Coordinates of C-alpha atoms in Angstrom, one line a residue:
M1 CA 105.5 -33.9 147.2
S2 CA 106.3 -32.1 143.7
I3 CA 109.0 -33.7 141.6
V4 CA 110.3 -32.9 138.3
Q5 CA 113.3 -35.1 136.6
C6 CA 115.6 -33.9 133.9
D7 CA 119.0 -34.9 132.5
V8 CA 120.9 -31.6 132.8
L9 CA 119.5 -28.8 135.1
I10 CA 121.0 -25.3 134.4
I11 CA 120.5 -22.7 137.3
G12 CA 120.4 -19.2 135.8
A13 CA 119.3 -18.0 132.3
G14 CA 121.6 -15.3 131.6
G15 CA 124.5 -15.6 128.8
A16 CA 126.3 -18.4 130.5
G17 CA 123.2 -20.4 131.2
L18 CA 121.6 -19.9 127.7
R19 CA 124.9 -20.9 126.0
A20 CA 125.3 -23.9 128.2
A21 CA 121.8 -24.9 127.2
I22 CA 122.5 -24.7 123.7
A23 CA 125.7 -26.7 124.0
V24 CA 123.9 -29.7 126.1
S25 CA 121.4 -29.7 123.5
E26 CA 124.0 -29.8 120.5
A27 CA 126.0 -32.3 122.3
N28 CA 123.1 -34.8 122.9
P29 CA 119.7 -33.8 121.5
Q30 CA 118.1 -36.5 123.5
L31 CA 118.8 -35.1 126.8
K32 CA 116.0 -33.1 128.6
I33 CA 117.2 -29.9 129.9
G34 CA 115.7 -27.9 132.5
I35 CA 116.6 -24.0 132.9
V36 CA 115.7 -22.2 136.2
S37 CA 115.8 -18.7 136.1
K38 CA 114.4 -16.0 139.1
V39 CA 113.6 -13.9 136.5
Y40 CA 112.3 -13.9 132.8
P41 CA 115.8 -14.9 130.9
M42 CA 115.6 -11.6 128.7
R43 CA 115.9 -9.9 132.3
S44 CA 119.0 -11.4 133.1
H45 CA 121.9 -9.1 133.9
T46 CA 123.9 -9.9 130.8
V47 CA 121.3 -8.0 128.8
S48 CA 123.0 -4.8 130.5
A49 CA 126.3 -5.0 129.6
E50 CA 127.5 -2.3 127.1
G51 CA 131.0 -2.0 125.7
G52 CA 131.5 -5.5 124.1
A53 CA 133.4 -8.7 124.1
A54 CA 136.8 -9.5 123.6
A55 CA 138.2 -11.9 120.8
V56 CA 141.3 -11.8 118.4
I57 CA 140.0 -11.3 114.9
K58 CA 142.3 -8.7 113.2
E59 CA 145.8 -9.3 111.4
D60 CA 147.9 -7.1 113.6
D61 CA 146.4 -8.9 117.1
S62 CA 147.5 -12.4 118.0
L63 CA 146.2 -14.9 120.8
E64 CA 149.4 -14.7 122.6
H65 CA 148.6 -10.7 122.9
H66 CA 145.4 -11.6 124.2
A67 CA 146.6 -14.1 126.9
Y68 CA 149.4 -11.7 127.8
D69 CA 147.1 -8.9 128.2
T70 CA 144.6 -11.0 130.6
I71 CA 147.3 -12.4 132.7
S72 CA 149.2 -9.0 133.2
G73 CA 146.1 -7.3 134.0
G74 CA 144.9 -9.9 136.2
D75 CA 148.2 -9.0 138.2
W76 CA 149.4 -12.5 137.4
L77 CA 146.8 -14.3 139.8
S78 CA 145.3 -16.0 136.6
D79 CA 145.6 -19.4 135.6
Q80 CA 147.6 -19.4 132.6
D81 CA 146.2 -22.7 131.2
A82 CA 142.6 -21.5 131.6
V83 CA 143.5 -18.0 129.9
E84 CA 145.2 -20.0 126.8
L85 CA 142.2 -22.1 126.4
F86 CA 139.9 -19.0 126.7
V87 CA 141.7 -17.0 124.3
N88 CA 141.9 -19.7 121.8
Q89 CA 138.3 -20.6 122.0
A90 CA 137.2 -16.9 121.9
P91 CA 137.1 -16.1 118.1
K92 CA 135.1 -19.4 117.5
E93 CA 132.3 -18.4 119.8
M94 CA 132.1 -14.9 118.8
I95 CA 132.0 -16.2 114.9
R96 CA 129.2 -18.7 115.9
L97 CA 127.4 -15.8 117.6
E98 CA 127.6 -14.0 114.5
H99 CA 126.3 -17.0 112.7
W100 CA 123.4 -16.9 114.9
G101 CA 122.5 -13.6 114.2
C102 CA 124.1 -11.3 116.6
P103 CA 124.5 -7.6 114.7
W104 CA 128.1 -6.8 115.2
S105 CA 129.0 -3.2 114.6
R106 CA 130.7 -3.0 111.3
E107 CA 133.6 -1.1 109.6
Q108 CA 132.8 0.4 106.0
N109 CA 134.3 -2.5 104.2
G110 CA 132.3 -4.7 106.0
T111 CA 134.5 -6.5 108.5
V112 CA 133.5 -6.6 112.1
A113 CA 134.7 -3.5 114.0
V114 CA 136.6 -3.6 117.1
R115 CA 137.3 -0.8 119.7
P116 CA 140.2 -0.3 122.3
F117 CA 139.2 -1.4 126.1
G118 CA 141.0 -1.0 129.2
G119 CA 144.2 -3.0 129.6
M120 CA 144.2 -4.2 126.3
K121 CA 147.2 -3.3 124.2
M122 CA 145.5 -4.0 121.0
K123 CA 141.7 -3.3 119.6
R124 CA 139.9 -6.4 120.1
T125 CA 136.6 -5.9 121.6
W126 CA 133.7 -6.6 119.4
F127 CA 130.5 -4.5 120.0
A128 CA 127.0 -4.0 118.9
A129 CA 127.1 -0.1 119.2
D130 CA 126.9 0.2 123.3
K131 CA 124.0 -2.3 123.7
T132 CA 126.1 -5.6 123.2
G133 CA 124.8 -7.5 126.1
F134 CA 121.4 -6.6 125.1
H135 CA 122.0 -8.0 121.3
L136 CA 124.1 -11.1 122.8
L137 CA 121.6 -12.3 125.2
H138 CA 118.8 -11.8 122.5
T139 CA 120.7 -13.8 119.9
L140 CA 121.6 -16.8 122.7
F141 CA 117.6 -16.8 123.6
Q142 CA 116.2 -16.7 120.2
T143 CA 118.7 -19.7 119.3
T144 CA 117.4 -21.7 122.2
L145 CA 114.0 -21.5 121.0
K146 CA 115.0 -23.8 118.2
H147 CA 115.9 -26.5 120.8
E148 CA 112.6 -28.1 121.7
N149 CA 114.1 -30.4 124.4
L150 CA 114.5 -27.6 126.7
L151 CA 112.2 -26.9 129.9
R152 CA 112.0 -23.6 131.3
F153 CA 111.3 -22.6 134.9
D154 CA 111.1 -18.7 134.6
E155 CA 110.6 -16.9 138.0
W156 CA 111.7 -19.9 140.0
F157 CA 114.2 -19.5 143.0
V158 CA 116.7 -22.2 144.0
T159 CA 117.1 -22.6 147.8
R160 CA 119.2 -25.8 147.7
L161 CA 121.3 -28.0 145.8
L162 CA 120.3 -31.9 145.9
V163 CA 123.3 -33.9 147.1
E164 CA 123.6 -37.5 147.8
D165 CA 126.1 -40.4 147.4
N166 CA 128.8 -37.6 146.7
R167 CA 127.4 -35.9 143.8
C168 CA 125.1 -33.4 142.8
Q169 CA 121.5 -34.7 141.6
G170 CA 119.8 -31.6 140.9
A171 CA 118.3 -28.4 143.2
I172 CA 115.1 -27.4 145.1
A173 CA 113.3 -24.5 143.6
L174 CA 110.5 -22.3 144.8
E175 CA 108.1 -21.0 142.2
I176 CA 107.7 -17.5 142.9
A177 CA 104.1 -17.1 141.7
T178 CA 102.5 -19.9 143.5
G179 CA 105.0 -20.5 146.4
K180 CA 105.2 -24.1 145.6
M181 CA 108.5 -26.0 146.3
T182 CA 109.9 -28.6 143.6
A183 CA 112.6 -31.0 143.6
I184 CA 114.3 -30.9 140.3
K185 CA 116.5 -34.0 140.0
A186 CA 119.0 -33.7 137.3
K187 CA 121.9 -36.3 136.4
S188 CA 124.1 -33.1 136.2
T189 CA 123.7 -29.6 137.3
I190 CA 125.3 -26.3 135.8
I191 CA 125.1 -23.0 138.0
C192 CA 125.2 -19.7 135.8
T193 CA 123.6 -17.3 138.6
G194 CA 126.1 -14.2 138.1
G195 CA 127.6 -12.2 140.9
A196 CA 126.7 -10.7 144.1
G197 CA 127.6 -7.0 143.6
K198 CA 124.6 -6.2 145.8
V199 CA 126.5 -7.0 148.8
F200 CA 127.8 -3.5 148.4
P201 CA 125.6 -0.2 148.4
F202 CA 127.0 1.4 145.1
T203 CA 127.0 -1.1 142.3
T204 CA 126.2 -1.4 138.6
N205 CA 124.5 -4.7 139.2
A206 CA 121.0 -5.4 138.9
A207 CA 118.9 -5.8 142.0
I208 CA 118.7 -9.8 141.2
K209 CA 122.6 -10.3 141.5
T210 CA 122.7 -11.4 145.1
G211 CA 125.1 -14.2 145.1
D212 CA 122.3 -16.9 145.1
G213 CA 124.2 -19.8 143.1
M214 CA 127.7 -19.0 145.1
A215 CA 125.7 -19.4 148.3
V216 CA 124.1 -22.5 147.5
A217 CA 127.3 -24.2 146.1
Y218 CA 129.1 -22.7 149.5
R219 CA 126.6 -24.3 151.6
A220 CA 127.0 -27.7 149.8
G221 CA 130.7 -27.8 150.6
I222 CA 132.1 -26.2 147.5
P223 CA 134.9 -23.7 148.4
L224 CA 134.4 -19.9 146.8
K225 CA 137.9 -19.0 145.3
D226 CA 139.4 -15.4 145.5
M227 CA 136.5 -13.8 146.9
E228 CA 138.6 -11.0 148.1
F229 CA 138.8 -9.7 144.5
V230 CA 136.0 -7.1 144.0
Q231 CA 136.1 -5.0 140.8
Y232 CA 135.4 -1.3 141.1
H233 CA 134.4 0.4 137.9
P234 CA 135.5 3.9 137.7
T235 CA 132.4 5.4 135.7
G236 CA 129.1 4.7 137.4
L237 CA 126.5 7.2 137.8
P238 CA 126.3 8.8 141.5
F239 CA 123.1 7.4 143.6
T240 CA 121.9 4.8 140.9
G241 CA 125.2 3.2 140.2
I242 CA 124.3 2.5 136.4
L243 CA 127.2 2.0 134.5
I244 CA 128.8 4.6 132.1
T245 CA 130.2 2.1 129.5
E246 CA 134.1 1.9 129.3
A247 CA 133.3 2.5 125.5
A248 CA 132.8 6.2 126.4
R249 CA 136.7 6.4 127.2
A250 CA 137.6 4.0 124.4
E251 CA 136.2 6.4 122.1
G252 CA 138.1 9.2 123.5
G253 CA 136.3 10.7 126.7
Y254 CA 138.2 12.3 129.3
L255 CA 138.3 11.9 133.1
L256 CA 138.6 15.4 134.8
N257 CA 138.7 16.5 138.5
K258 CA 137.2 19.6 139.8
D259 CA 140.1 21.6 138.4
E260 CA 139.1 20.6 134.8
Y261 CA 142.5 18.7 134.9
R262 CA 143.0 15.1 133.2
Y263 CA 144.4 13.7 136.7
L264 CA 145.1 10.0 135.5
Q265 CA 148.6 11.4 134.2
D266 CA 149.8 11.7 137.9
Y267 CA 149.2 8.3 138.6
D268 CA 150.9 4.9 137.9
L269 CA 148.5 3.1 136.1
G270 CA 150.7 0.0 135.5
K271 CA 152.9 1.3 132.3
P272 CA 156.4 0.9 132.7
S273 CA 156.8 4.7 132.1
S274 CA 156.2 7.3 134.8
K275 CA 153.9 9.3 132.8
P276 CA 151.0 7.7 130.5
V277 CA 150.5 8.9 127.4
L278 CA 147.4 11.5 127.4
R279 CA 145.6 9.7 124.5
S280 CA 145.6 6.1 126.3
M281 CA 145.4 6.9 130.0
E282 CA 141.8 6.8 130.5
L283 CA 142.0 3.2 129.2
G284 CA 144.2 1.6 132.3
P285 CA 143.0 -1.0 134.3
R286 CA 139.8 -0.6 136.2
D287 CA 141.4 -1.2 139.6
R288 CA 144.1 1.5 139.2
L289 CA 141.5 4.1 138.1
S290 CA 139.4 3.5 140.8
Q291 CA 142.4 3.8 143.4
A292 CA 143.1 7.0 141.5
F293 CA 139.7 8.6 142.3
V294 CA 140.2 7.6 146.2
K295 CA 143.6 9.6 145.7
E296 CA 142.3 12.7 144.2
Q297 CA 139.3 12.5 147.0
E298 CA 142.0 12.6 149.5
K299 CA 143.6 15.6 147.9
G300 CA 140.2 17.6 147.9
R301 CA 140.1 17.6 144.1
T302 CA 136.8 15.8 143.8
Y303 CA 133.4 17.2 143.7
E304 CA 131.0 16.3 146.5
G305 CA 127.2 16.0 146.0
E306 CA 124.3 14.8 147.4
Y307 CA 125.4 11.0 146.7
G308 CA 129.0 11.7 147.8
H309 CA 132.1 12.5 145.7
F310 CA 132.3 12.4 142.1
V311 CA 134.5 13.6 138.9
H312 CA 133.4 14.3 135.3
L313 CA 133.6 12.3 132.3
D314 CA 133.6 14.3 129.4
I315 CA 132.7 13.0 125.9
R316 CA 131.7 16.4 124.6
H317 CA 134.4 16.7 122.1
L318 CA 133.5 13.4 120.3
G319 CA 130.6 15.3 118.6
E320 CA 127.0 14.3 118.4
K321 CA 127.4 12.2 115.4
I322 CA 129.7 9.9 117.0
I323 CA 127.8 9.6 120.2
N324 CA 124.6 8.9 118.5
S325 CA 126.1 6.1 116.2
K326 CA 128.4 4.5 118.9
L327 CA 127.3 5.5 122.1
P328 CA 123.5 6.1 121.9
F329 CA 122.7 4.0 125.3
V330 CA 125.3 6.5 127.1
R331 CA 123.2 9.4 126.0
E332 CA 119.7 7.6 126.7
L333 CA 121.0 6.8 130.3
C334 CA 122.4 10.4 130.7
I335 CA 119.2 12.1 129.8
K336 CA 116.8 9.6 131.8
Y337 CA 118.9 9.4 134.8
E338 CA 120.6 12.4 135.4
N339 CA 118.8 15.0 133.2
L340 CA 121.7 16.0 131.2
D341 CA 122.8 15.5 127.5
P342 CA 126.5 14.3 127.3
V343 CA 126.6 16.1 123.7
K344 CA 126.5 19.3 125.7
E345 CA 127.4 18.7 129.5
K346 CA 129.9 16.8 131.5
I347 CA 128.7 13.4 133.0
P348 CA 129.2 13.1 136.9
V349 CA 130.9 9.7 137.6
R350 CA 132.4 7.7 140.7
P351 CA 133.8 4.1 141.2
V352 CA 130.9 1.6 142.0
V353 CA 131.4 -2.2 142.3
H354 CA 130.9 -4.0 138.7
Y355 CA 132.3 -7.4 139.0
M356 CA 133.5 -10.2 141.3
M357 CA 136.5 -11.9 139.9
G358 CA 136.1 -14.6 142.7
G359 CA 133.4 -17.4 142.5
I360 CA 132.6 -21.0 142.9
D361 CA 136.0 -23.0 142.5
T362 CA 136.1 -24.8 139.0
N363 CA 138.7 -26.0 136.8
I364 CA 139.2 -25.6 133.2
E365 CA 136.6 -28.1 132.5
A366 CA 133.8 -26.0 134.4
E367 CA 134.0 -28.7 137.1
T368 CA 133.6 -28.0 140.8
V369 CA 134.9 -30.5 143.3
L370 CA 131.3 -32.1 143.5
P371 CA 131.0 -34.6 140.9
G372 CA 127.9 -33.6 138.8
L373 CA 128.2 -29.9 139.6
Y374 CA 129.4 -27.4 137.0
A375 CA 129.8 -23.7 137.1
A376 CA 130.1 -20.5 134.6
G377 CA 129.9 -17.1 134.1
E378 CA 130.5 -14.5 137.0
C379 CA 129.3 -16.8 139.7
A380 CA 132.4 -19.2 138.7
C381 CA 135.9 -18.8 139.2
V382 CA 138.0 -20.7 136.4
S383 CA 140.3 -18.4 136.9
I384 CA 141.2 -16.3 133.9
N385 CA 140.2 -12.8 135.7
G386 CA 142.9 -13.2 138.3
A387 CA 143.1 -10.2 140.7
N388 CA 141.7 -7.8 138.0
R389 CA 139.1 -8.4 135.0
L390 CA 140.2 -6.7 131.9
G391 CA 137.1 -4.9 130.4
S392 CA 135.4 -6.9 127.7
N393 CA 136.5 -10.2 128.6
S394 CA 133.5 -11.3 130.8
L395 CA 131.1 -11.5 127.9
T396 CA 133.2 -13.8 126.1
E397 CA 134.0 -15.8 129.2
L398 CA 130.3 -16.6 129.6
L399 CA 130.3 -17.8 126.1
V400 CA 133.4 -20.1 126.3
F401 CA 133.0 -21.6 129.5
G402 CA 129.1 -21.7 129.4
A403 CA 129.8 -23.9 126.5
I404 CA 132.1 -26.0 128.0
A405 CA 130.2 -26.7 130.8
G406 CA 127.2 -27.5 128.9
R407 CA 129.3 -30.1 126.8
N408 CA 130.9 -31.7 129.8
A409 CA 127.5 -31.7 131.8
A410 CA 125.8 -33.5 128.8
N411 CA 128.5 -36.2 128.8
Y412 CA 128.4 -36.8 132.8
A413 CA 124.7 -36.9 132.3
T414 CA 124.9 -39.7 129.8
Q415 CA 126.8 -41.8 132.3
Q416 CA 124.4 -41.8 135.0
N417 CA 121.7 -44.6 135.4
G418 CA 119.5 -43.1 138.0
F419 CA 119.1 -41.3 141.4
S420 CA 119.5 -41.9 145.0
K421 CA 116.8 -42.6 147.4
G422 CA 117.4 -39.8 149.7
L423 CA 116.5 -36.9 147.9
E424 CA 113.0 -37.2 149.1
A425 CA 114.1 -36.6 152.6
Q426 CA 116.3 -33.6 151.5
Y427 CA 113.2 -32.1 149.7
K428 CA 111.0 -32.4 152.9
N429 CA 114.0 -30.9 155.2
E430 CA 114.1 -27.9 153.0
A431 CA 110.3 -27.3 152.6
N432 CA 110.2 -27.3 156.1
R433 CA 112.9 -25.0 156.6
I434 CA 111.4 -22.5 154.5
E435 CA 108.1 -22.6 156.3
Q436 CA 109.4 -22.6 160.0
N437 CA 112.3 -20.0 159.6
F438 CA 110.2 -17.8 157.4
L439 CA 106.6 -18.3 156.4
K440 CA 105.5 -19.4 160.0
K441 CA 108.2 -16.8 161.9
K442 CA 106.1 -14.8 164.5
E443 CA 108.4 -13.6 167.0
G444 CA 110.8 -11.8 164.6
K445 CA 111.4 -8.2 165.4
V446 CA 114.6 -7.4 162.8
K447 CA 113.7 -5.8 159.7
I448 CA 114.9 -7.4 156.6
A449 CA 116.2 -3.8 155.1
D450 CA 118.0 -2.7 158.2
I451 CA 120.1 -5.8 157.9
R452 CA 120.7 -5.4 154.3
K453 CA 121.6 -1.6 154.6
A454 CA 124.2 -2.4 157.5
M455 CA 125.7 -5.3 155.4
N456 CA 126.1 -2.8 152.5
N457 CA 128.0 0.0 155.0
T458 CA 130.0 -2.7 156.3
L459 CA 131.1 -3.8 153.2
E460 CA 132.0 -0.6 151.9
A461 CA 133.5 0.7 154.8
G462 CA 135.8 -2.4 155.7
A463 CA 136.4 -4.3 152.0
G464 CA 135.9 -1.1 149.8
I465 CA 138.8 -0.1 147.4
Y466 CA 141.3 0.3 150.3
R467 CA 141.2 -2.1 153.0
T468 CA 143.3 -2.6 156.4
E469 CA 143.5 -5.4 159.2
T470 CA 141.4 -3.3 161.3
S471 CA 138.9 -2.4 158.7
L472 CA 138.4 -6.0 157.8
K473 CA 138.1 -7.6 161.3
K474 CA 135.7 -4.9 162.3
S475 CA 133.6 -5.9 159.0
Q476 CA 133.8 -9.8 159.7
E477 CA 132.7 -8.9 163.2
D478 CA 129.9 -6.9 162.0
I479 CA 128.9 -9.4 159.5
Q480 CA 128.5 -12.3 162.0
E481 CA 126.6 -10.0 164.1
L482 CA 124.3 -9.6 161.3
K483 CA 124.1 -13.2 160.5
E484 CA 123.1 -13.7 164.0
R485 CA 120.4 -10.7 164.0
F486 CA 119.2 -12.5 160.6
K487 CA 117.7 -15.3 162.7
Y488 CA 115.4 -12.9 164.2
I489 CA 114.0 -11.0 161.1
K490 CA 110.3 -10.0 161.1
M491 CA 108.2 -11.5 158.2
D492 CA 104.9 -9.5 157.6
D493 CA 103.6 -11.4 154.6
S494 CA 102.8 -15.4 155.3
S495 CA 101.2 -15.8 152.1
I496 CA 102.8 -18.2 149.6
T497 CA 101.8 -16.4 146.2
F498 CA 104.0 -13.9 145.1
N499 CA 105.6 -13.5 148.4
T500 CA 108.3 -10.9 147.5
E501 CA 109.4 -10.6 151.2
L502 CA 110.2 -14.0 151.4
I503 CA 112.5 -13.7 148.2
A504 CA 113.9 -10.7 149.9
A505 CA 115.1 -12.6 153.1
L506 CA 116.3 -15.7 151.0
E507 CA 118.2 -13.3 149.0
L508 CA 119.7 -11.7 152.2
S509 CA 120.8 -14.8 153.6
C510 CA 122.5 -15.6 150.3
M511 CA 124.3 -12.1 150.6
L512 CA 125.5 -12.6 154.1
D513 CA 127.3 -15.8 153.2
V514 CA 129.0 -14.4 150.3
A515 CA 130.0 -11.1 152.3
E516 CA 131.7 -13.2 154.8
A517 CA 133.6 -15.3 152.2
V518 CA 134.9 -11.7 150.8
I519 CA 135.9 -10.4 154.0
Q520 CA 137.6 -13.4 155.1
S521 CA 139.6 -14.1 151.9
G522 CA 140.8 -10.4 152.4
L523 CA 141.7 -10.7 155.8
H524 CA 143.8 -13.6 155.1
R525 CA 145.8 -12.3 151.9
R526 CA 148.2 -9.8 153.4
E527 CA 149.4 -8.1 150.3
S528 CA 148.1 -5.7 147.9
R529 CA 147.4 -7.1 144.3
G530 CA 145.0 -6.0 141.6
S531 CA 141.8 -5.0 142.9
H532 CA 142.5 -6.1 146.6
Q533 CA 144.7 -3.1 148.0
R534 CA 145.8 -3.7 151.6
T535 CA 147.3 0.0 153.0
D536 CA 148.9 -2.1 155.8
F537 CA 150.6 -4.3 153.1
P538 CA 151.1 -2.1 150.1
N539 CA 153.2 -4.3 148.0
R540 CA 152.6 -7.4 146.1
D541 CA 154.2 -10.4 147.5
D542 CA 154.5 -13.6 145.1
E543 CA 156.8 -15.4 147.3
K544 CA 153.6 -15.9 149.8
F545 CA 150.8 -14.9 148.0
L546 CA 150.9 -16.3 144.4
T547 CA 148.0 -18.3 145.3
H548 CA 144.4 -18.6 145.2
S549 CA 142.3 -18.2 148.2
L550 CA 139.7 -20.8 149.1
A551 CA 136.9 -20.2 151.4
Y552 CA 134.9 -23.2 153.2
Q553 CA 131.9 -22.6 155.1
K554 CA 132.0 -23.6 158.6
E555 CA 128.8 -24.2 161.0
D556 CA 129.6 -21.4 162.9
G557 CA 131.7 -18.2 162.5
P558 CA 133.7 -17.0 159.7
P559 CA 134.8 -19.7 156.9
D560 CA 137.9 -21.5 156.9
I561 CA 140.5 -20.2 154.2
K562 CA 143.1 -22.5 152.3
F563 CA 145.2 -21.7 149.5
K564 CA 146.3 -23.2 146.3
P565 CA 148.9 -22.2 143.7
V566 CA 148.6 -20.5 140.7
T567 CA 149.1 -22.1 137.4
I568 CA 151.8 -20.8 135.5
T569 CA 152.5 -22.1 131.9
K570 CA 155.1 -19.8 130.1
W571 CA 154.5 -16.1 131.3
A572 CA 156.7 -15.4 134.6
P573 CA 155.1 -12.7 137.0
G574 CA 156.2 -9.2 136.0
E575 CA 155.2 -5.8 135.8
R576 CA 151.6 -4.9 134.8
I577 CA 151.3 -2.8 131.6
Y578 CA 148.5 -1.5 129.5
G579 CA 147.9 0.4 126.2
R580 CA 149.7 0.7 123.1

């Protein structure tokens, strides 16, 4: 039996996890901190964020404006106390990152440069060219190296939380290189594992974003909140799903249908006026832009290629100098993955799954309902994003709530004296489950890839940009059938060292759990709000559904869905607006 002990365990070493680690260490340098990541930290998905991070810094902006944009953009499902905390802490976190060495882009006078972003009335998105996530994650990782009380578990996969005496006391993790399973005891635990975009077939998300953290919390009895709200980004590359950042539109890019027409002017993007002004319509909220694409497709005004329908993003008029200085990564991606140069050619784009507004239910202190367990980043739902996240709020969110989770987890850990006696039994049970259900499985006939493909297809068909009662029920039946078939998967690799097939199977089990929560939550929300669009219930219903959904796992069948009210402080629900 392999056992490691620390004071605070952090699961996930992306932006939220690293920020939490720094906060724990700063709160109490004597605490021993364990950081588990299934990839090397610099390969965490935070590194791929391109556009920027929102925080008020300019004189013509205000915290009130940022809060209102976030709440309105979230279609009034955001918890307003959490949003107020978020916008107040955001500038402090961004300045702190600046002091740690993050190379923010600058105006000619030396001040921090900001750019407009979708759904924001003001320019408030800090950026480092179009490689913001890369520089942010590097800065955080380099800062963690200054703290000697950190113990890293790189390329380890967490399979289960250790829960005893009604508190979380760590986790059980598998070392991918050796196959060794270890119980990591901890007085407090923080989950920072990111989203689960890979449950869908077309996504900007990295292959690692399979909902592992959400699933282990869900299995431990913690509800998943607002899982029906899945954001499509309107500009992903066909086939790969690679993101073409919103910054391309912020700098002045146009979306054109096959008639070379800027079609967004024909749609209600949330602005009170019936016709959005030409200069700002491409910066409408992501959910509305993705929905407009579907309408264009229905009208036969999109292109159709090998990997489905698409439109064009045109940035040629910006010129080579601006593209090279502000959008160099966009140009690099287009040349490498589409064999085209956006300085001279239009970019094919289509909506692709980008972000999950839902996640592990937490309060504004990053606490879950299970004492000793915290969560931050995309895997968590605090909820500031409501029904639709505004672009550039997510990077700032992982800083703000990563720091809050770290400080509170540190405080909780200092109050705990020891560990319960039943943890060793949990370790033995989990090791036996992995061995019997996967490594020693002989009778399986079902391929992992077949189940995963079927899951992807049923999510896209039934719980995509537009949904109905019929499509959601069909998807829920399909997912339950796939969960049953999963019991009979075929495992060809029974070795324990670098068993990537085992990891694929464990990830698939997590995705199936997340998928059922997405579908069942969508089935119970009989309205249209933000990214959740029910064509059979086309209107927003504040009387019945100004509430958060909570999905609780059951032993068999789809999860139970309960609701709790949205926290309103001073902004009464109203129309959604965007742009200046």
